[in-house]
Tab-separated table of C-alpha atoms in Angstrom:
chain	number	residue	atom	x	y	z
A	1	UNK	CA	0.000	0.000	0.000
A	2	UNK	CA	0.988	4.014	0.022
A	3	UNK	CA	0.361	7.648	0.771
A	4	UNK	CA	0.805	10.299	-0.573
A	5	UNK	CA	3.392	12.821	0.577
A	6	UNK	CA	3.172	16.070	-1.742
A	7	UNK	CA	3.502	14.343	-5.440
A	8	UNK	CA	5.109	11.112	-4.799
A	9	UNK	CA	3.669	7.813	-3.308
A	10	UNK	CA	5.558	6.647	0.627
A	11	UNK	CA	5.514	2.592	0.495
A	12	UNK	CA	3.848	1.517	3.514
A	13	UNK	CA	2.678	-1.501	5.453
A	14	UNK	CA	0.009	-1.724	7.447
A	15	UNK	CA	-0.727	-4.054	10.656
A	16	UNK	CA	-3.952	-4.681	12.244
A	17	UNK	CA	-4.838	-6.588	14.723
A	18	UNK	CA	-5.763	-10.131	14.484
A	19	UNK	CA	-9.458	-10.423	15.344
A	20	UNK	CA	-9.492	-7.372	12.826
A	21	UNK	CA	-13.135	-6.495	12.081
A	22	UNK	CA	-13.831	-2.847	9.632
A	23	UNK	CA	-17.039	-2.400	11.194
A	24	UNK	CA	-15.132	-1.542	14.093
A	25	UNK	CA	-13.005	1.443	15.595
A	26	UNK	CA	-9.010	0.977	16.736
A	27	UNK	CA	-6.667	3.144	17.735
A	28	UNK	CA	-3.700	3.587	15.396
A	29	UNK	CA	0.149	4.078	16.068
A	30	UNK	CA	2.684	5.806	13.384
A	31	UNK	CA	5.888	3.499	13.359
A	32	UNK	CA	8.856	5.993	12.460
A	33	UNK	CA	12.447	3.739	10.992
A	34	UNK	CA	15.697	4.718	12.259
A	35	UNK	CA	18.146	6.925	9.208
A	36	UNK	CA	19.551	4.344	7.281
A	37	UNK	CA	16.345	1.733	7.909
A	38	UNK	CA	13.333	0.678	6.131
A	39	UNK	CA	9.609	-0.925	7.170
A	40	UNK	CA	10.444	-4.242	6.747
A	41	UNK	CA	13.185	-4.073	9.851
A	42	UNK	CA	12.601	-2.749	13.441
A	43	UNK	CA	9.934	-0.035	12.969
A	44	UNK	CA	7.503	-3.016	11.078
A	45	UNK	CA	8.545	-5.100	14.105
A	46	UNK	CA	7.091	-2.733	16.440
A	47	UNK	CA	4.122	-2.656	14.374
A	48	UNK	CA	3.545	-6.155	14.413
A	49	UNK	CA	3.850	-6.260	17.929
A	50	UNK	CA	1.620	-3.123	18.722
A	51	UNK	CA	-0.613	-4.937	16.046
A	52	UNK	CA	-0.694	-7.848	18.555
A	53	UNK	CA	-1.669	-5.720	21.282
A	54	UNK	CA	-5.190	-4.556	19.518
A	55	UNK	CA	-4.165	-1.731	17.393
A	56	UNK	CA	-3.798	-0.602	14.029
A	57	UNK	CA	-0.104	0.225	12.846
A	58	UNK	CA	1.528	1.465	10.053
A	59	UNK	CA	5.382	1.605	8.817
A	60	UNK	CA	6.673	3.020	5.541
A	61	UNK	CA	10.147	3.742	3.961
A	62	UNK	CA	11.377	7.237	4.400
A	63	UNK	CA	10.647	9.401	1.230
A	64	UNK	CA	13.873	8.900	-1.201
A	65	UNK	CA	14.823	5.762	0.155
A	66	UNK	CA	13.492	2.325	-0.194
A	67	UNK	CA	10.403	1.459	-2.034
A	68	UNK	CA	9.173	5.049	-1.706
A	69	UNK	CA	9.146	7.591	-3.958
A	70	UNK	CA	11.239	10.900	-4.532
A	71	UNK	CA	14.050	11.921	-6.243
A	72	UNK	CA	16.628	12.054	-5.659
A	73	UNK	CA	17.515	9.088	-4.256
A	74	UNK	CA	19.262	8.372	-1.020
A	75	UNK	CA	18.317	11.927	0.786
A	76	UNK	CA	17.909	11.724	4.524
A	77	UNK	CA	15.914	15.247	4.500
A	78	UNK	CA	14.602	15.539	8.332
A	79	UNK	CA	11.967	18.288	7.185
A	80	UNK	CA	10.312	15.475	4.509
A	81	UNK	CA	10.572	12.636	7.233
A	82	UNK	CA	8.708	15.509	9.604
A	83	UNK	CA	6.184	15.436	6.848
A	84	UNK	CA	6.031	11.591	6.299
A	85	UNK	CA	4.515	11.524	9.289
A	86	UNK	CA	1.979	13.903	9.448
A	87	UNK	CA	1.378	12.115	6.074
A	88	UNK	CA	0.959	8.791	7.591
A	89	UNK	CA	-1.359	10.366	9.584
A	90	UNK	CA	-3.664	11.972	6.963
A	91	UNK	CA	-3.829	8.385	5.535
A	92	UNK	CA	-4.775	7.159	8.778
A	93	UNK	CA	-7.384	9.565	8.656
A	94	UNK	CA	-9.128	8.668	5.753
A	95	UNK	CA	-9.677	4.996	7.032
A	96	UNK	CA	-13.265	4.344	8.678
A	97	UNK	CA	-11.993	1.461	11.111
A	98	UNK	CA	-9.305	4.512	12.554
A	99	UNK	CA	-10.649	6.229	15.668
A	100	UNK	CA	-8.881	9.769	14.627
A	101	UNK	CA	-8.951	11.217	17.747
A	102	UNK	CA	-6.636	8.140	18.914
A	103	UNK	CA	-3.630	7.886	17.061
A	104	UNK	CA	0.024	7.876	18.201
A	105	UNK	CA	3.143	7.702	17.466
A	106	UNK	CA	6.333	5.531	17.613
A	107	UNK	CA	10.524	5.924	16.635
A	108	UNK	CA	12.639	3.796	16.484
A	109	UNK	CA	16.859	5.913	16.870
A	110	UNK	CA	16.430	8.752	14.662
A	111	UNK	CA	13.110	7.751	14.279
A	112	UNK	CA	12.526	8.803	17.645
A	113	UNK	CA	13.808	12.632	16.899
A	114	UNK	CA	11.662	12.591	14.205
A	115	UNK	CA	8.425	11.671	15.753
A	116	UNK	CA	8.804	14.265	18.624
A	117	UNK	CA	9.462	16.589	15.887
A	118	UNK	CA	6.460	15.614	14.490
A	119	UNK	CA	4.463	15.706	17.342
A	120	UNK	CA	5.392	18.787	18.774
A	121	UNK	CA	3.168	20.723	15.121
A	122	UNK	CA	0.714	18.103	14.643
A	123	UNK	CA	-1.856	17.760	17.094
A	124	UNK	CA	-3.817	15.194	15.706
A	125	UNK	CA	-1.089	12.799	17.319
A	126	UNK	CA	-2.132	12.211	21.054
A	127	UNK	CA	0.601	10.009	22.543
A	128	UNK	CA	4.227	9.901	21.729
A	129	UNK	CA	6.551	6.719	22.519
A	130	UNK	CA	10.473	6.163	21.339
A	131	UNK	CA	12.718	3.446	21.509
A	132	UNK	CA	16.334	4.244	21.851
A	133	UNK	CA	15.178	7.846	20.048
A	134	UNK	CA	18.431	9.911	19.267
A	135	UNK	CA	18.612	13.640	18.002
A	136	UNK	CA	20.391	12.904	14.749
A	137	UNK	CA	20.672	16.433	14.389
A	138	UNK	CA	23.080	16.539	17.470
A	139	UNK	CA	24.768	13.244	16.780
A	140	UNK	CA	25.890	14.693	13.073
A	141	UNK	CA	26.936	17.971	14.679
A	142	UNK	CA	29.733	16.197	17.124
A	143	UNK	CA	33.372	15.848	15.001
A	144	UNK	CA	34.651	18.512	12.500
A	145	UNK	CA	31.094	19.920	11.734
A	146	UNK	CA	32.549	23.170	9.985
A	147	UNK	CA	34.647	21.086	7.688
A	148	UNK	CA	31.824	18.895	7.086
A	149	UNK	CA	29.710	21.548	5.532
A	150	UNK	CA	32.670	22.972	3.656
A	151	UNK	CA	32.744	19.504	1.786
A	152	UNK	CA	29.218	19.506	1.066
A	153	UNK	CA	29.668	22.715	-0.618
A	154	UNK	CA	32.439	21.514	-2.187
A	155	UNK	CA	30.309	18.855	-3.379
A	156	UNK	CA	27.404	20.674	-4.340
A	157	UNK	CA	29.648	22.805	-6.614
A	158	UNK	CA	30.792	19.609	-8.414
A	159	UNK	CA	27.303	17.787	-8.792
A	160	UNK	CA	26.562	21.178	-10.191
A	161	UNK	CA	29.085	21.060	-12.685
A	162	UNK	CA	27.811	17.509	-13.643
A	163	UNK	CA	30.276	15.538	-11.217
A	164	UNK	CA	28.621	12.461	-10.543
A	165	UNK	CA	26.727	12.390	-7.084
A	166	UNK	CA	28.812	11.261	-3.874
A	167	UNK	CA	26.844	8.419	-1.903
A	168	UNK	CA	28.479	7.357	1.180
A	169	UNK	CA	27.772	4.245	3.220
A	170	UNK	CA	25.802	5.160	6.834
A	171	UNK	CA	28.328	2.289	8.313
A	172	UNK	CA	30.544	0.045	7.843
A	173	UNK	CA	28.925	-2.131	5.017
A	174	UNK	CA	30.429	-5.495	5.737
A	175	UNK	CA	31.702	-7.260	9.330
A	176	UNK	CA	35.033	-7.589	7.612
A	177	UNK	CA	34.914	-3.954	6.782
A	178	UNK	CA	34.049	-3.203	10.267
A	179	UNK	CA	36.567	-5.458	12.014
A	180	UNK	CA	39.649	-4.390	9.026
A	181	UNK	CA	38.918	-0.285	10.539
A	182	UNK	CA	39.480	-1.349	14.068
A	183	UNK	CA	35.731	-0.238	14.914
A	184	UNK	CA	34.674	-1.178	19.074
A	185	UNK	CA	32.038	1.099	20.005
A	186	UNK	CA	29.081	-1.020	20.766
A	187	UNK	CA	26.681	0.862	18.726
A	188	UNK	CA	28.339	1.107	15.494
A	189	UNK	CA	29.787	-2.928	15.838
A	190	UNK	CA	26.164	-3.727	16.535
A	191	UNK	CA	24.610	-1.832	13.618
A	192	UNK	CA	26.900	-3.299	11.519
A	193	UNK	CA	25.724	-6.882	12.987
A	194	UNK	CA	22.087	-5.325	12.465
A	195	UNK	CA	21.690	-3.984	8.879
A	196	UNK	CA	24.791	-5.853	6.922
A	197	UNK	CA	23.937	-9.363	8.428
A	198	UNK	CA	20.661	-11.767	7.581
A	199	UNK	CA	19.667	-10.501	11.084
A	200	UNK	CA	17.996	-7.500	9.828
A	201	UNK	CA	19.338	-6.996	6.372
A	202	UNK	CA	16.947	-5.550	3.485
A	203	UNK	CA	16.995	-4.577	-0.197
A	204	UNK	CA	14.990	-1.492	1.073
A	205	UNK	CA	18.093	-0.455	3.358
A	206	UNK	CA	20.616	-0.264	1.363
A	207	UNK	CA	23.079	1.657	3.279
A	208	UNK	CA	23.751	4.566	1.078
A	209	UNK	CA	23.438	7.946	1.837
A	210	UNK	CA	23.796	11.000	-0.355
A	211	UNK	CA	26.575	13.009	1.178
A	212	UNK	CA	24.946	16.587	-0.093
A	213	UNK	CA	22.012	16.218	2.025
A	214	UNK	CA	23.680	15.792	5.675
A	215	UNK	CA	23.757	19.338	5.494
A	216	UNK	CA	20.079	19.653	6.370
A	217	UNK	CA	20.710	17.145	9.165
A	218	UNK	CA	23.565	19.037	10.764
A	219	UNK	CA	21.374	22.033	11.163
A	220	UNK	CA	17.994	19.743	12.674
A	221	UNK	CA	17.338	20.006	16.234
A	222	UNK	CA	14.172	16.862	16.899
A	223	UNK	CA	14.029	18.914	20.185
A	224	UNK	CA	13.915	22.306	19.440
A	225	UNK	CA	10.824	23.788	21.310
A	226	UNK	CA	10.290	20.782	22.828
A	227	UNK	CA	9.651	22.662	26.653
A	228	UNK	CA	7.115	24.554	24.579
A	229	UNK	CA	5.315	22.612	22.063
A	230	UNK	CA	5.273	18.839	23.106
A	231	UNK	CA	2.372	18.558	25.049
A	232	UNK	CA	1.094	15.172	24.453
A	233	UNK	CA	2.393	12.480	27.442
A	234	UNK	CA	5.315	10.661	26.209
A	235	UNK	CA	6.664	6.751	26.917
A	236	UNK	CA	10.370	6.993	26.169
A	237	UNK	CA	12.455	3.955	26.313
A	238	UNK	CA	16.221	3.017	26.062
A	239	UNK	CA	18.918	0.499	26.769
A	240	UNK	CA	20.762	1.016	30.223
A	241	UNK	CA	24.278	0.168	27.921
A	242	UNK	CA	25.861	3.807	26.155
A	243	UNK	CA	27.386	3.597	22.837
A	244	UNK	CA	28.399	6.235	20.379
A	245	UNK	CA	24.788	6.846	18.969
A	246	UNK	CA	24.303	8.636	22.526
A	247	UNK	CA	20.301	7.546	22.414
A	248	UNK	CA	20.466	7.138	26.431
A	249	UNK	CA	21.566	10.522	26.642
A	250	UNK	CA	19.525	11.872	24.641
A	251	UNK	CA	16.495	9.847	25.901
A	252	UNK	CA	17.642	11.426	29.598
A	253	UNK	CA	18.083	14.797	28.178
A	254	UNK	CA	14.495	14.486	26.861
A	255	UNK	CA	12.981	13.669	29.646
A	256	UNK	CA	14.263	16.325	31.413
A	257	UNK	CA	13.320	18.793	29.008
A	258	UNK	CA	9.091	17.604	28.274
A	259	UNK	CA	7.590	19.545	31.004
A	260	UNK	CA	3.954	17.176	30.699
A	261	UNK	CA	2.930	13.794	31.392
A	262	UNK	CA	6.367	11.750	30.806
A	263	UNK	CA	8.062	8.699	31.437
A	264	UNK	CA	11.785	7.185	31.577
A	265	UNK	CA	11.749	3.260	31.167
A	266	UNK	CA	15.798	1.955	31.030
A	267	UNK	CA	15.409	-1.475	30.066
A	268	UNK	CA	18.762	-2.629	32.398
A	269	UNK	CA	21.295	-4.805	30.283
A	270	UNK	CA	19.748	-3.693	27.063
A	271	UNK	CA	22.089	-2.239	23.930
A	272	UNK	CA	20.497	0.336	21.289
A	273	UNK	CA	20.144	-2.490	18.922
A	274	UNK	CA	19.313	-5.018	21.742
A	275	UNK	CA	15.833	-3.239	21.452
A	276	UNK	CA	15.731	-3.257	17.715
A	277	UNK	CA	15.007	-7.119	17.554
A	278	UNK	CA	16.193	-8.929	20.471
A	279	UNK	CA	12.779	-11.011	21.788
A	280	UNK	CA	13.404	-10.362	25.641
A	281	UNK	CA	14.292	-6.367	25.157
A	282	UNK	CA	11.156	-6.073	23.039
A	283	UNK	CA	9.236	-7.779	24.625
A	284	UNK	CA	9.813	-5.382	27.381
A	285	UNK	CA	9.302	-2.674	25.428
A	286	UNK	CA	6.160	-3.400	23.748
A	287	UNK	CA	4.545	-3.866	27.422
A	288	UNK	CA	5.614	-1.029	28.158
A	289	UNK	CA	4.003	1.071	25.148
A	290	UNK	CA	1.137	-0.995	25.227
A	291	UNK	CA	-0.027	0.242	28.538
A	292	UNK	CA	1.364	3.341	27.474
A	293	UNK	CA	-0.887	3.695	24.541
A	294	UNK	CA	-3.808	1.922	26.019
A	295	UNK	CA	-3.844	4.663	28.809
A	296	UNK	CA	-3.192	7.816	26.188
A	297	UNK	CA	-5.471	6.867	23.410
């Protein structure tokens, strides 16, 4: 199935529950993918799961990447993956088994950013939940940031020119790769692990990203006004275990900043990508937004 989000179509999947009956009313949850990600891997997980639990859920790809439209290809554009959302939502909408004053919202990593972003100008969301949710704003802005953008120029200049467009890998793309560049950190050995292994590998992830557009990510902020415009109650949850994508920290430093109805579950023992797919994490996690969602919508 798909949306619309301005002229081009968003690839989505949607999960109901599975005593699903039309004649009937659920509440519905937005499932947002982490950068890099696609619907088929942890955000259509969640789905399933929240699917499980009685509702209606839908994940898509991003816009420019995977089976969704948009060109060019391989953007990560945090202003269209704003809008995804509050697309998903106008879909959600227009469906007659969708209760529309119930529907929430879920991310997954940089999904998470994304749907507070979201949530914080579109009311028609009600309850806000992340897993391991990181600001990939502030995670692109740590290293070199002014020599960063310099490239991109650089870049920009060339493609102009009719250079042929740079597309970098997100990670590693290979455990050899990985394990040849000396890489430890927990969260990048484990993504690797994640996206370039049959554990959660998929042709909609692909692992490429083009290098012009992490501009507009070094200048997004998912929590920018946050103390002022996220009034919905909020479930966030993360692994007890830090690694370099800094999603505990910013999961803490969101917490501290929502001044309404919020919550702080640490799931003890658990990595970032422990809660991507690992059954006893998720497991956790799901009964957590369950109740969460149950209560809020």
């Amino acid at each position: 199935m798909t949306f619309k989000n301005r002229t081009w179509n968003v690839a989505a999947e949607l999960h109901v529950p599975a005593d699903f009956d039309e004649s009937k009313t659920y509440a519905a949850i937005v499932c947002v993918h982490p950068g890099s990600s696609c619907k088929g891997q942890t955000a259509g997980l969640y789905a399933s799961r929240l699917a499980e639990q009685g509702f209606v859920a839908i994940a898509f790809d991003a816009s420019f990447q995977g089976e969704s439209g948009g060109e060019p290809r391989y953007i990560e554009d945090p202003a269209t993956r704003v809008e995804d959302v509050r697309c998903a939502v106008d879909y959600l909408v227009t469906l007659p088994y969708v209760d529309e004053e119930k529907i929430g919202v879920l991310g997954v990593c940089a999904g998470g950013g994304y749907a507070v972003s979201a949530a914080m100008t579109e009311r028609r969301i009600k309850a806000v939940g992340t897993v391991v949710g990181a600001n990939i704003g502030r995670l692109n802005r740590e290293g070199d940031v002014i020599a960063t953008l310099d490239a991109i120029g650089k870049q920009r200049t060339a493609e102009a020119r009719g250079a042929e467009p740079l597309i970098n890998n997100w990670i590693p793309n290979s455990t050899e790769e990985r394990d040849a560049a000396g890489i430890t950190d927990i969260d990048v050995s484990q993504a690797v692990d994640y996206y370039r292994t049959p554990r959660g590998q998929n042709a909609c992830a692909p692992n490429k990203l083009r290098f012009t557009s992490v501009g507009s990510v070094i200048a997004f902020d998912a929590f920018h006004l946050v103390e002022d415009l996220l009034t919905q109650p909020i479930q966030i949850i993360v692994g007890a275990a830090p690694g370099a994508f800094g999603s505990l920290k910013d999961g803490q430093e969101l917490y501290a900043r929502v001044k309404g109805e919020k919550d702080l579950f640490v799931v003890e023992g658990a990595t970032h990508y422990d809660l991507y797919d690992q059954p006893e994490p998720v497991a956790k996690a799901v009964e957590k937004l369950a109740s969460f969602y149950k209560k809020h919508l």
